[in-house]
Amino acid sequence: MKKIILAVVLLAAFTTNAQTAESIKAQAAQIKQQMDSSSKSLAATMKNAQQTLDSLRNAQMQQQAQRSGDMMLQWHKERQVKQKKQMFLYLGMGILFLGILVFGLMRRRKKP
């Protein structure tokens, strides 16, 4: 009697826990659907992250270009100031030497 009850209990436990091919396919389809949805959300997240990185790079490049342009403009202004000083120096020296020339020519003319 004990053997029959033990056999029935073991047989019942074995058959109740067994999985059918349809249930395995259903679980596989469900897992595949979950993986597809998670991979889609991961792809969307990666795309958003890439767009954010691209926008940050563009902003940095624009700032760098702005700084570069400002530096070039400042250098150009400094160069113009130096050239202006040099022009006035050369003009002053030219006027000075012209004055010396005129003074020398006038002195020569008075002697004879």
MMTF fields as JSON, N, C-alpha, C and O atoms, coordinates in Angstrom:
{
  "mmtfVersion": "1.0.0",
  "mmtfProducer": "UNKNOWN",
  "numBonds": 447,
  "numAtoms": 448,
  "numGroups": 112,
  "numChains": 1,
  "numModels": 1,
  "chainsPerModel": [1],
  "groupsPerChain": [112],
  "chainIdList": ["A"],
  "bondAtomList": [4, 2, 8, 6, 12, 10, 16, 14, 20, 18, 24, 22, 28, 26, 32, 30, 36, 34, 40, 38, 44, 42, 48, 46, 52, 50, 56, 54, 60, 58, 64, 62, 68, 66, 72, 70, 76, 74, 80, 78, 84, 82, 88, 86, 92, 90, 96, 94, 100, 98, 104, 102, 108, 106, 112, 110, 116, 114, 120, 118, 124, 122, 128, 126, 132, 130, 136, 134, 140, 138, 144, 142, 148, 146, 152, 150, 156, 154, 160, 158, 164, 162, 168, 166, 172, 170, 176, 174, 180, 178, 184, 182, 188, 186, 192, 190, 196, 194, 200, 198, 204, 202, 208, 206, 212, 210, 216, 214, 220, 218, 224, 222, 228, 226, 232, 230, 236, 234, 240, 238, 244, 242, 248, 246, 252, 250, 256, 254, 260, 258, 264, 262, 268, 266, 272, 270, 276, 274, 280, 278, 284, 282, 288, 286, 292, 290, 296, 294, 300, 298, 304, 302, 308, 306, 312, 310, 316, 314, 320, 318, 324, 322, 328, 326, 332, 330, 336, 334, 340, 338, 344, 342, 348, 346, 352, 350, 356, 354, 360, 358, 364, 362, 368, 366, 372, 370, 376, 374, 380, 378, 384, 382, 388, 386, 392, 390, 396, 394, 400, 398, 404, 402, 408, 406, 412, 410, 416, 414, 420, 418, 424, 422, 428, 426, 432, 430, 436, 434, 440, 438, 444, 442],
  "bondOrderList": [1, 1, 1, 1, 1, 1, 1, 1, 1, 1, 1, 1, 1, 1, 1, 1, 1, 1, 1, 1, 1, 1, 1, 1, 1, 1, 1, 1, 1, 1, 1, 1, 1, 1, 1, 1, 1, 1, 1, 1, 1, 1, 1, 1, 1, 1, 1, 1, 1, 1, 1, 1, 1, 1, 1, 1, 1, 1, 1, 1, 1, 1, 1, 1, 1, 1, 1, 1, 1, 1, 1, 1, 1, 1, 1, 1, 1, 1, 1, 1, 1, 1, 1, 1, 1, 1, 1, 1, 1, 1, 1, 1, 1, 1, 1, 1, 1, 1, 1, 1, 1, 1, 1, 1, 1, 1, 1, 1, 1, 1, 1],
  "groupList": [{"groupName": "MET", "atomNameList": ["N", "CA", "C", "O"], "elementList": ["N", "C", "C", "O"], "formalChargeList": [0, 0, 0, 0], "bondAtomList": [1, 0, 2, 1, 3, 2], "bondOrderList": [1, 1, 2], "singleLetterCode": "M", "chemCompType": "L-PEPTIDE LINKING"}, {"groupName": "LYS", "atomNameList": ["N", "CA", "C", "O"], "elementList": ["N", "C", "C", "O"], "formalChargeList": [0, 0, 0, 0], "bondAtomList": [1, 0, 2, 1, 3, 2], "bondOrderList": [1, 1, 2], "singleLetterCode": "K", "chemCompType": "L-PEPTIDE LINKING"}, {"groupName": "ILE", "atomNameList": ["N", "CA", "C", "O"], "elementList": ["N", "C", "C", "O"], "formalChargeList": [0, 0, 0, 0], "bondAtomList": [1, 0, 2, 1, 3, 2], "bondOrderList": [1, 1, 2], "singleLetterCode": "I", "chemCompType": "L-PEPTIDE LINKING"}, {"groupName": "LEU", "atomNameList": ["N", "CA", "C", "O"], "elementList": ["N", "C", "C", "O"], "formalChargeList": [0, 0, 0, 0], "bondAtomList": [1, 0, 2, 1, 3, 2], "bondOrderList": [1, 1, 2], "singleLetterCode": "L", "chemCompType": "L-PEPTIDE LINKING"}, {"groupName": "ALA", "atomNameList": ["N", "CA", "C", "O"], "elementList": ["N", "C", "C", "O"], "formalChargeList": [0, 0, 0, 0], "bondAtomList": [1, 0, 2, 1, 3, 2], "bondOrderList": [1, 1, 2], "singleLetterCode": "A", "chemCompType": "L-PEPTIDE LINKING"}, {"groupName": "VAL", "atomNameList": ["N", "CA", "C", "O"], "elementList": ["N", "C", "C", "O"], "formalChargeList": [0, 0, 0, 0], "bondAtomList": [1, 0, 2, 1, 3, 2], "bondOrderList": [1, 1, 2], "singleLetterCode": "V", "chemCompType": "L-PEPTIDE LINKING"}, {"groupName": "PHE", "atomNameList": ["N", "CA", "C", "O"], "elementList": ["N", "C", "C", "O"], "formalChargeList": [0, 0, 0, 0], "bondAtomList": [1, 0, 2, 1, 3, 2], "bondOrderList": [1, 1, 2], "singleLetterCode": "F", "chemCompType": "L-PEPTIDE LINKING"}, {"groupName": "THR", "atomNameList": ["N", "CA", "C", "O"], "elementList": ["N", "C", "C", "O"], "formalChargeList": [0, 0, 0, 0], "bondAtomList": [1, 0, 2, 1, 3, 2], "bondOrderList": [1, 1, 2], "singleLetterCode": "T", "chemCompType": "L-PEPTIDE LINKING"}, {"groupName": "ASN", "atomNameList": ["N", "CA", "C", "O"], "elementList": ["N", "C", "C", "O"], "formalChargeList": [0, 0, 0, 0], "bondAtomList": [1, 0, 2, 1, 3, 2], "bondOrderList": [1, 1, 2], "singleLetterCode": "N", "chemCompType": "L-PEPTIDE LINKING"}, {"groupName": "GLN", "atomNameList": ["N", "CA", "C", "O"], "elementList": ["N", "C", "C", "O"], "formalChargeList": [0, 0, 0, 0], "bondAtomList": [1, 0, 2, 1, 3, 2], "bondOrderList": [1, 1, 2], "singleLetterCode": "Q", "chemCompType": "L-PEPTIDE LINKING"}, {"groupName": "GLU", "atomNameList": ["N", "CA", "C", "O"], "elementList": ["N", "C", "C", "O"], "formalChargeList": [0, 0, 0, 0], "bondAtomList": [1, 0, 2, 1, 3, 2], "bondOrderList": [1, 1, 2], "singleLetterCode": "E", "chemCompType": "L-PEPTIDE LINKING"}, {"groupName": "SER", "atomNameList": ["N", "CA", "C", "O"], "elementList": ["N", "C", "C", "O"], "formalChargeList": [0, 0, 0, 0], "bondAtomList": [1, 0, 2, 1, 3, 2], "bondOrderList": [1, 1, 2], "singleLetterCode": "S", "chemCompType": "L-PEPTIDE LINKING"}, {"groupName": "ASP", "atomNameList": ["N", "CA", "C", "O"], "elementList": ["N", "C", "C", "O"], "formalChargeList": [0, 0, 0, 0], "bondAtomList": [1, 0, 2, 1, 3, 2], "bondOrderList": [1, 1, 2], "singleLetterCode": "D", "chemCompType": "L-PEPTIDE LINKING"}, {"groupName": "ARG", "atomNameList": ["N", "CA", "C", "O"], "elementList": ["N", "C", "C", "O"], "formalChargeList": [0, 0, 0, 0], "bondAtomList": [1, 0, 2, 1, 3, 2], "bondOrderList": [1, 1, 2], "singleLetterCode": "R", "chemCompType": "L-PEPTIDE LINKING"}, {"groupName": "GLY", "atomNameList": ["N", "CA", "C", "O"], "elementList": ["N", "C", "C", "O"], "formalChargeList": [0, 0, 0, 0], "bondAtomList": [1, 0, 2, 1, 3, 2], "bondOrderList": [1, 1, 2], "singleLetterCode": "G", "chemCompType": "PEPTIDE LINKING"}, {"groupName": "TRP", "atomNameList": ["N", "CA", "C", "O"], "elementList": ["N", "C", "C", "O"], "formalChargeList": [0, 0, 0, 0], "bondAtomList": [1, 0, 2, 1, 3, 2], "bondOrderList": [1, 1, 2], "singleLetterCode": "W", "chemCompType": "L-PEPTIDE LINKING"}, {"groupName": "HIS", "atomNameList": ["N", "CA", "C", "O"], "elementList": ["N", "C", "C", "O"], "formalChargeList": [0, 0, 0, 0], "bondAtomList": [1, 0, 2, 1, 3, 2], "bondOrderList": [1, 1, 2], "singleLetterCode": "H", "chemCompType": "L-PEPTIDE LINKING"}, {"groupName": "TYR", "atomNameList": ["N", "CA", "C", "O"], "elementList": ["N", "C", "C", "O"], "formalChargeList": [0, 0, 0, 0], "bondAtomList": [1, 0, 2, 1, 3, 2], "bondOrderList": [1, 1, 2], "singleLetterCode": "Y", "chemCompType": "L-PEPTIDE LINKING"}, {"groupName": "PRO", "atomNameList": ["N", "CA", "C", "O"], "elementList": ["N", "C", "C", "O"], "formalChargeList": [0, 0, 0, 0], "bondAtomList": [1, 0, 2, 1, 3, 2], "bondOrderList": [1, 1, 2], "singleLetterCode": "P", "chemCompType": "L-PEPTIDE LINKING"}],
  "groupTypeList": [0, 1, 1, 2, 2, 3, 4, 5, 5, 3, 3, 4, 4, 6, 7, 7, 8, 4, 9, 7, 4, 10, 11, 2, 1, 4, 9, 4, 4, 9, 2, 1, 9, 9, 0, 12, 11, 11, 11, 1, 11, 3, 4, 4, 7, 0, 1, 8, 4, 9, 9, 7, 3, 12, 11, 3, 13, 8, 4, 9, 0, 9, 9, 9, 4, 9, 13, 11, 14, 12, 0, 0, 3, 9, 15, 16, 1, 10, 13, 9, 5, 1, 9, 1, 1, 9, 0, 6, 3, 17, 3, 14, 0, 14, 2, 3, 6, 3, 14, 2, 3, 5, 6, 14, 3, 0, 13, 13, 13, 1, 1, 18],
  "groupIdList": [1, 2, 3, 4, 5, 6, 7, 8, 9, 10, 11, 12, 13, 14, 15, 16, 17, 18, 19, 20, 21, 22, 23, 24, 25, 26, 27, 28, 29, 30, 31, 32, 33, 34, 35, 36, 37, 38, 39, 40, 41, 42, 43, 44, 45, 46, 47, 48, 49, 50, 51, 52, 53, 54, 55, 56, 57, 58, 59, 60, 61, 62, 63, 64, 65, 66, 67, 68, 69, 70, 71, 72, 73, 74, 75, 76, 77, 78, 79, 80, 81, 82, 83, 84, 85, 86, 87, 88, 89, 90, 91, 92, 93, 94, 95, 96, 97, 98, 99, 100, 101, 102, 103, 104, 105, 106, 107, 108, 109, 110, 111, 112],
  "secStructList": [7, 2, 2, 2, 2, 2, 2, 2, 2, 2, 2, 2, 2, 2, 2, 2, 2, 7, 7, 7, 2, 2, 2, 2, 2, 2, 2, 2, 2, 2, 2, 2, 2, 2, 2, 2, 2, 2, 2, 2, 2, 2, 2, 2, 2, 2, 2, 2, 2, 2, 2, 2, 2, 2, 2, 2, 2, 2, 2, 2, 2, 2, 2, 2, 2, 2, 2, 2, 2, 2, 2, 2, 2, 2, 2, 2, 2, 2, 2, 2, 2, 2, 2, 2, 2, 2, 2, 2, 2, 2, 2, 2, 2, 2, 2, 2, 2, 2, 2, 2, 2, 2, 2, 2, 2, 2, 2, 2, 2, 2, 7, 7],
  "xCoordList": [0.802, 0.0, 0.857, 0.597, 1.873, 2.755, 3.435, 3.625, 3.792, 4.47, 3.541, 3.975, 2.271, 1.312, 1.075, 1.023, 0.935, 0.724, 1.966, 1.855, 3.135, 4.378, 4.489, 4.903, 4.135, 4.196, 3.196, 3.519, 1.997, 0.973, 1.426, 1.286, 1.963, 2.433, 3.575, 3.582, 4.531, 5.652, 5.187, 5.66, 4.28, 3.76, 2.963, 3.055, 2.179, 1.383, 2.297, 2.057, 3.331, 4.267, 5.026, 5.29, 5.372, 6.112, 5.256, 5.74, 4.028, 3.156, 2.682, 2.469, 2.511, 2.042, 3.14, 2.836, 4.386, 5.483, 6.055, 6.91, 5.616, 6.15, 5.643, 4.513, 6.493, 6.119, 5.887, 6.57, 4.915, 4.634, 5.417, 5.951, 5.494, 6.235, 5.592, 6.285, 4.245, 3.558, 3.876, 4.062, 3.937, 4.245, 5.682, 5.96, 6.59, 7.986, 8.064, 8.767, 7.34, 7.333, 6.716, 7.184, 5.65, 5.008, 5.956, 6.041, 6.67, 7.631, 8.773, 9.232, 9.228, 10.301, 9.837, 10.592, 8.599, 8.061, 7.937, 8.228, 7.506, 7.368, 8.735, 8.885, 9.712, 11.073, 11.63, 12.272, 11.384, 11.86, 11.201, 11.861, 9.908, 9.195, 9.752, 9.925, 10.03, 10.608, 11.996, 12.345, 12.788, 14.129, 14.05, 14.838, 13.087, 12.908, 12.52, 13.047, 11.589, 11.156, 12.289, 12.471, 13.057, 14.168, 15.281, 15.935, 15.507, 16.533, 16.09, 16.916, 14.787, 14.284, 14.451, 14.866, 14.129, 14.277, 15.753, 16.103, 16.613, 18.048, 18.552, 19.369, 18.061, 18.463, 17.989, 18.72, 16.771, 16.258, 17.084, 17.384, 17.444, 18.262, 19.643, 20.164, 20.224, 21.537, 21.451, 22.359, 20.367, 20.19, 20.078, 20.682, 19.302, 19.169, 20.51, 20.852, 21.256, 22.574, 23.512, 24.269, 23.47, 24.325, 23.947, 24.819, 22.638, 22.195, 22.642, 23.042, 22.576, 23.018, 24.513, 24.953, 25.295, 26.74, 27.059, 27.95, 26.331, 26.552, 26.237, 26.971, 25.145, 24.789, 25.824, 26.141, 26.349, 27.392, 28.667, 29.306, 29.039, 30.227, 30.046, 30.968, 28.855, 28.592, 28.673, 29.223, 28.132, 28.188, 29.639, 30.02, 30.442, 31.845, 32.598, 33.431, 32.295, 32.97, 32.568, 33.403, 31.315, 30.871, 31.549, 31.963, 31.663, 32.345, 33.811, 34.353, 34.448, 35.846, 36.018, 36.963, 35.112, 35.179, 34.963, 35.619, 34.053, 33.804, 35.044, 35.439, 35.659, 36.879, 37.993, 38.732, 38.111, 39.145, 38.918, 39.858, 37.666, 37.338, 37.619, 38.145, 37.27, 37.543, 39.045, 39.501, 39.808, 41.26, 41.847, 42.748, 41.346, 41.833, 41.502, 42.331, 40.304, 39.914, 40.794, 41.214, 41.076, 41.935, 43.347, 43.954, 43.87, 45.206, 45.245, 46.22, 44.183, 44.121, 44.102, 44.766, 43.347, 43.291, 44.655, 45.099, 45.318, 46.646, 47.63, 48.45, 47.55, 48.426, 48.165, 49.103, 46.915, 46.581, 47.129, 47.619, 47.047, 47.58, 49.09, 49.618, 49.794, 51.243, 51.587, 52.514, 50.841, 51.105, 50.843, 51.553, 49.837, 49.529, 50.66, 51.064, 51.171, 52.296, 53.521, 54.218, 53.774, 54.92, 54.756, 55.726, 53.524, 53.276, 53.571, 54.233, 53.076, 53.332, 54.821, 55.327, 55.525, 56.968, 57.686, 58.522, 57.364, 57.994, 57.622, 58.465, 56.378, 55.947, 56.687, 57.122, 56.827, 57.561, 59.024, 59.592, 59.645, 61.051, 61.201, 62.176, 60.246, 60.295, 60.185, 60.922, 59.262, 59.113, 60.368, 60.806, 60.958, 62.187, 63.323, 64.011, 63.517, 64.602, 64.326, 65.255, 63.055, 62.717, 63.04, 63.544, 62.746, 63.081, 64.581, 65.053, 65.338, 66.799, 67.31, 68.222, 66.751, 67.161, 66.871, 67.72, 65.662, 65.296, 66.183, 66.651, 66.429, 67.29, 68.71, 69.321, 69.224, 70.576, 70.643, 71.622, 69.651, 69.64, 69.517, 70.12, 68.758, 68.606, 69.904, 70.247, 70.633, 71.919, 72.924, 73.696, 72.936, 73.865, 73.563, 74.475, 72.324, 71.963, 72.374, 72.723, 72.349, 72.669, 74.172, 74.536, 75.04, 76.473, 77.039, 77.839, 76.685, 77.365, 76.943, 77.428],
  "yCoordList": [-1.178, 0.0, 1.259, 2.212, 1.238, 2.392, 2.623, 3.766, 1.562, 1.676, 2.272, 3.062, 1.896, 2.414, 3.902, 4.672, 4.308, 5.733, 6.535, 7.628, 5.992, 6.679, 6.796, 7.841, 5.767, 5.801, 6.809, 7.541, 6.859, 7.81, 9.246, 10.115, 9.495, 10.845, 11.268, 12.395, 10.383, 10.718, 10.927, 11.84, 10.102, 10.229, 11.519, 12.187, 11.867, 13.098, 14.322, 15.288, 14.283, 15.406, 15.556, 16.674, 14.447, 14.489, 15.051, 15.837, 14.662, 15.122, 16.547, 17.265, 16.979, 18.356, 19.369, 20.498, 19.026, 19.966, 19.917, 20.732, 19.011, 18.877, 20.025, 20.486, 20.481, 21.551, 20.966, 20.038, 21.528, 21.078, 21.917, 22.963, 21.486, 22.209, 23.562, 24.537, 23.621, 24.885, 25.913, 27.095, 25.451, 26.398, 26.897, 28.056, 26.041, 26.463, 27.485, 28.488, 27.237, 28.192, 29.522, 30.59, 29.441, 30.673, 31.47, 32.692, 30.782, 31.476, 32.065, 33.173, 31.331, 31.832, 33.06, 34.019, 33.036, 34.196, 35.397, 36.526, 35.154, 36.236, 36.832, 38.052, 35.979, 36.455, 37.228, 38.264, 36.722, 37.414, 38.775, 39.746, 38.862, 40.135, 41.114, 42.296, 40.632, 41.486, 41.974, 43.133, 41.081, 41.47, 42.49, 43.434, 42.293, 43.244, 44.623, 45.641, 44.643, 45.936, 46.6, 47.815, 45.8, 46.397, 46.847, 47.857, 46.108, 46.538, 47.795, 48.65, 47.911, 49.127, 50.326, 51.398, 50.147, 51.253, 51.603, 52.773, 50.588, 50.84, 51.593, 52.506, 51.207, 51.902, 53.352, 54.252, 53.581, 54.949, 55.763, 56.932, 55.147, 55.831, 56.16, 57.253, 55.222, 55.462, 56.575, 57.399, 56.602, 57.651, 59.01, 59.983, 59.08, 60.336, 60.772, 61.955, 59.822, 60.145, 60.647, 61.592, 60.027, 60.456, 61.855, 62.671, 62.135, 63.465, 64.504, 65.609, 64.154, 65.078, 65.342, 66.486, 64.29, 64.46, 65.305, 66.154, 65.071, 65.858, 67.33, 68.204, 67.605, 68.997, 69.656, 70.834, 68.9, 69.459, 69.744, 70.778, 68.807, 69.043, 70.258, 71.057, 70.4, 71.552, 72.844, 73.835, 72.842, 74.033, 74.384, 75.554, 73.37, 73.612, 74.147, 75.046, 73.586, 74.051, 75.484, 76.267, 75.839, 77.207, 78.169, 79.259, 77.769, 78.621, 78.794, 79.894, 77.723, 77.808, 78.694, 79.479, 78.57, 79.418, 80.879, 81.765, 81.135, 82.501, 83.074, 84.21, 82.27, 82.742, 82.98, 83.959, 82.091, 82.234, 83.501, 84.243, 83.741, 84.958, 86.206, 87.187, 86.179, 87.325, 87.567, 88.71, 86.483, 86.622, 87.189, 88.027, 86.741, 87.235, 88.72, 89.494, 89.117, 90.524, 91.368, 92.459, 90.882, 91.608, 91.733, 92.801, 90.664, 90.706, 91.71, 92.446, 91.741, 92.658, 94.109, 94.968, 94.381, 95.746, 96.162, 97.29, 95.251, 95.565, 95.843, 96.756, 95.058, 95.269, 96.618, 97.291, 97.01, 98.304, 99.441, 100.44, 99.29, 100.322, 100.438, 101.548, 99.306, 99.334, 99.981, 100.787, 99.628, 100.213, 101.715, 102.47, 102.145, 103.574, 104.322, 105.399, 103.753, 104.373, 104.444, 105.458, 103.358, 103.33, 104.357, 105.003, 104.512, 105.494, 106.909, 107.692, 107.234, 108.568, 108.782, 109.89, 107.739, 107.849, 108.15, 109.052, 107.398, 107.634, 109.007, 109.688, 109.411, 110.726, 111.837, 112.816, 111.685, 112.681, 112.744, 113.83, 111.574, 111.569, 112.193, 112.899, 111.941, 112.536, 114.045, 114.761, 114.534, 115.988, 116.59, 117.664, 115.902, 116.381, 116.463, 117.481, 115.407, 115.436, 116.451, 117.067, 116.625, 117.657, 119.04, 119.901, 119.247, 120.536, 120.762, 121.866, 119.703, 119.821, 120.13, 120.942, 119.512, 119.752, 121.187, 121.864, 121.643, 123.024, 123.998, 124.973, 123.766, 124.656, 124.687, 125.751, 123.528, 123.465, 124.177, 124.874, 124.029, 124.7, 126.206, 126.95, 126.673, 128.111, 128.714, 129.845, 127.961, 128.48, 128.588, 129.546, 127.669, 127.708, 128.892, 129.528, 129.173, 130.239, 131.597, 132.489, 131.79, 133.079, 133.356, 134.532, 132.412, 132.635, 133.358, 134.277, 133.009, 133.676, 135.093, 135.781],
  "zCoordList": [0.0, 0.0, 0.0, -0.735, 0.834, 0.893, -0.455, -0.87, -1.121, -2.412, -3.465, -4.303, -3.422, -4.398, -4.172, -5.131, -2.935, -2.61, -3.003, -3.558, -2.716, -3.092, -4.603, -5.105, -5.33, -6.793, -7.351, -8.286, -6.797, -7.257, -6.983, -7.843, -5.799, -5.453, -6.376, -6.873, -6.607, -7.491, -8.925, -9.603, -9.387, -10.742, -10.9, -11.93, -9.881, -9.927, -9.913, -10.638, -9.098, -9.037, -10.348, -10.79, -10.963, -12.226, -13.36, -14.174, -13.414, -14.502, -14.292, -15.269, -13.06, -12.829, -13.081, -13.467, -12.885, -13.087, -14.497, -14.844, -15.281, -16.635, -17.501, -17.341, -18.42, -19.332, -20.712, -21.144, -21.379, -22.732, -23.718, -23.35, -24.945, -25.985, -26.259, -26.547, -26.169, -26.418, -25.336, -25.625, -24.09, -23.007, -23.12, -22.812, -23.555, -23.743, -24.871, -24.75, -25.976, -27.091, -26.672, -27.068, -25.857, -25.392, -24.508, -24.629, -23.617, -22.764, -23.593, -23.319, -24.598, -25.461, -26.229, -26.382, -26.713, -27.44, -26.508, -26.903, -25.277, -24.312, -23.976, -23.901, -23.778, -23.476, -24.667, -24.494, -25.876, -27.076, -27.207, -27.576, -26.909, -26.98, -25.944, -26.239, -24.744, -23.702, -24.122, -23.898, -24.735, -25.177, -26.314, -26.365, -27.231, -28.324, -27.804, -28.254, -26.849, -26.311, -25.537, -25.62, -24.779, -24.031, -24.978, -24.72, -26.075, -27.021, -27.769, -28.086, -28.053, -28.692, -27.768, -28.208, -26.481, -25.54, -25.348, -25.191, -25.363, -25.264, -26.488, -26.37, -27.664, -28.896, -28.867, -29.28, -28.383, -28.287, -27.289, -27.531, -26.179, -25.184, -25.75, -25.528, -26.471, -27.091, -28.126, -28.231, -28.889, -29.898, -29.223, -29.675, -28.137, -27.394, -26.808, -26.833, -26.289, -25.724, -26.811, -26.588, -27.98, -29.097, -29.562, -29.86, -29.626, -30.018, -29.001, -29.371, -27.726, -26.676, -26.798, -26.69, -27.021, -27.184, -28.413, -28.374, -29.499, -30.708, -30.481, -30.942, -29.772, -29.513, -28.596, -28.765, -27.626, -26.754, -27.541, -27.346, -28.447, -29.281, -30.172, -30.336, -30.749, -31.607, -30.81, -31.291, -29.598, -28.76, -28.416, -28.442, -28.097, -27.784, -28.996, -28.877, -30.16, -31.374, -31.698, -32.151, -31.475, -31.707, -30.744, -31.139, -29.48, -28.503, -28.869, -28.764, -29.293, -29.682, -30.906, -30.98, -31.861, -33.053, -32.679, -33.229, -31.753, -31.296, -30.616, -30.878, -29.732, -29.06, -30.065, -29.962, -31.029, -32.052, -32.867, -33.154, -33.237, -33.985, -33.168, -33.694, -31.88, -31.008, -30.873, -30.892, -30.738, -30.625, -31.912, -31.864, -33.063, -34.345, -34.498, -34.978, -34.095, -34.164, -33.246, -33.631, -32.044, -31.103, -31.671, -31.584, -32.245, -32.843, -33.991, -34.141, -34.803, -35.94, -35.454, -36.034, -34.398, -33.846, -33.29, -33.509, -32.571, -32.033, -33.163, -33.065, -34.232, -35.375, -36.041, -36.468, -36.13, -36.7, -35.84, -36.367, -34.517, -33.621, -33.806, -33.867, -33.896, -34.102, -35.438, -35.524, -36.476, -37.791, -37.792, -38.456, -37.059, -36.974, -36.263, -36.702, -35.167, -34.461, -35.365, -35.404, -36.088, -36.991, -38.105, -38.501, -38.615, -39.663, -39.152, -39.833, -37.947, -37.402, -37.131, -37.312, -36.7, -36.482, -37.789, -37.846, -38.844, -40.142, -40.7, -41.285, -40.523, -40.992, -40.244, -40.852, -38.935, -38.137, -38.538, -38.657, -38.748, -39.168, -40.552, -40.81, -41.444, -42.791, -42.719, -43.397, -41.895, -41.745, -41.127, -41.539, -40.134, -39.503, -40.525, -40.607, -41.295, -42.291, -43.405, -43.928, -43.765, -44.756, -44.206, -44.927, -42.925, -42.293, -42.269, -42.541, -41.939, -41.927, -43.334, -43.487, -44.345, -45.725, -46.136, -46.716, -45.83, -46.187, -45.435, -46.023, -44.154, -43.365, -43.941, -44.042, -44.314, -44.898, -46.231, -46.498, -47.07, -48.369, -48.211, -48.984, -47.24, -47.019, -46.498, -46.843, -45.662, -45.163, -46.286, -46.326, -47.169, -48.293, -49.203, -49.731, -49.375, -50.27, -49.692, -50.466, -48.415, -47.809, -47.824, -47.858, -47.803, -47.72, -48.945, -48.773, -50.095, -51.216, -51.38, -52.278]
}
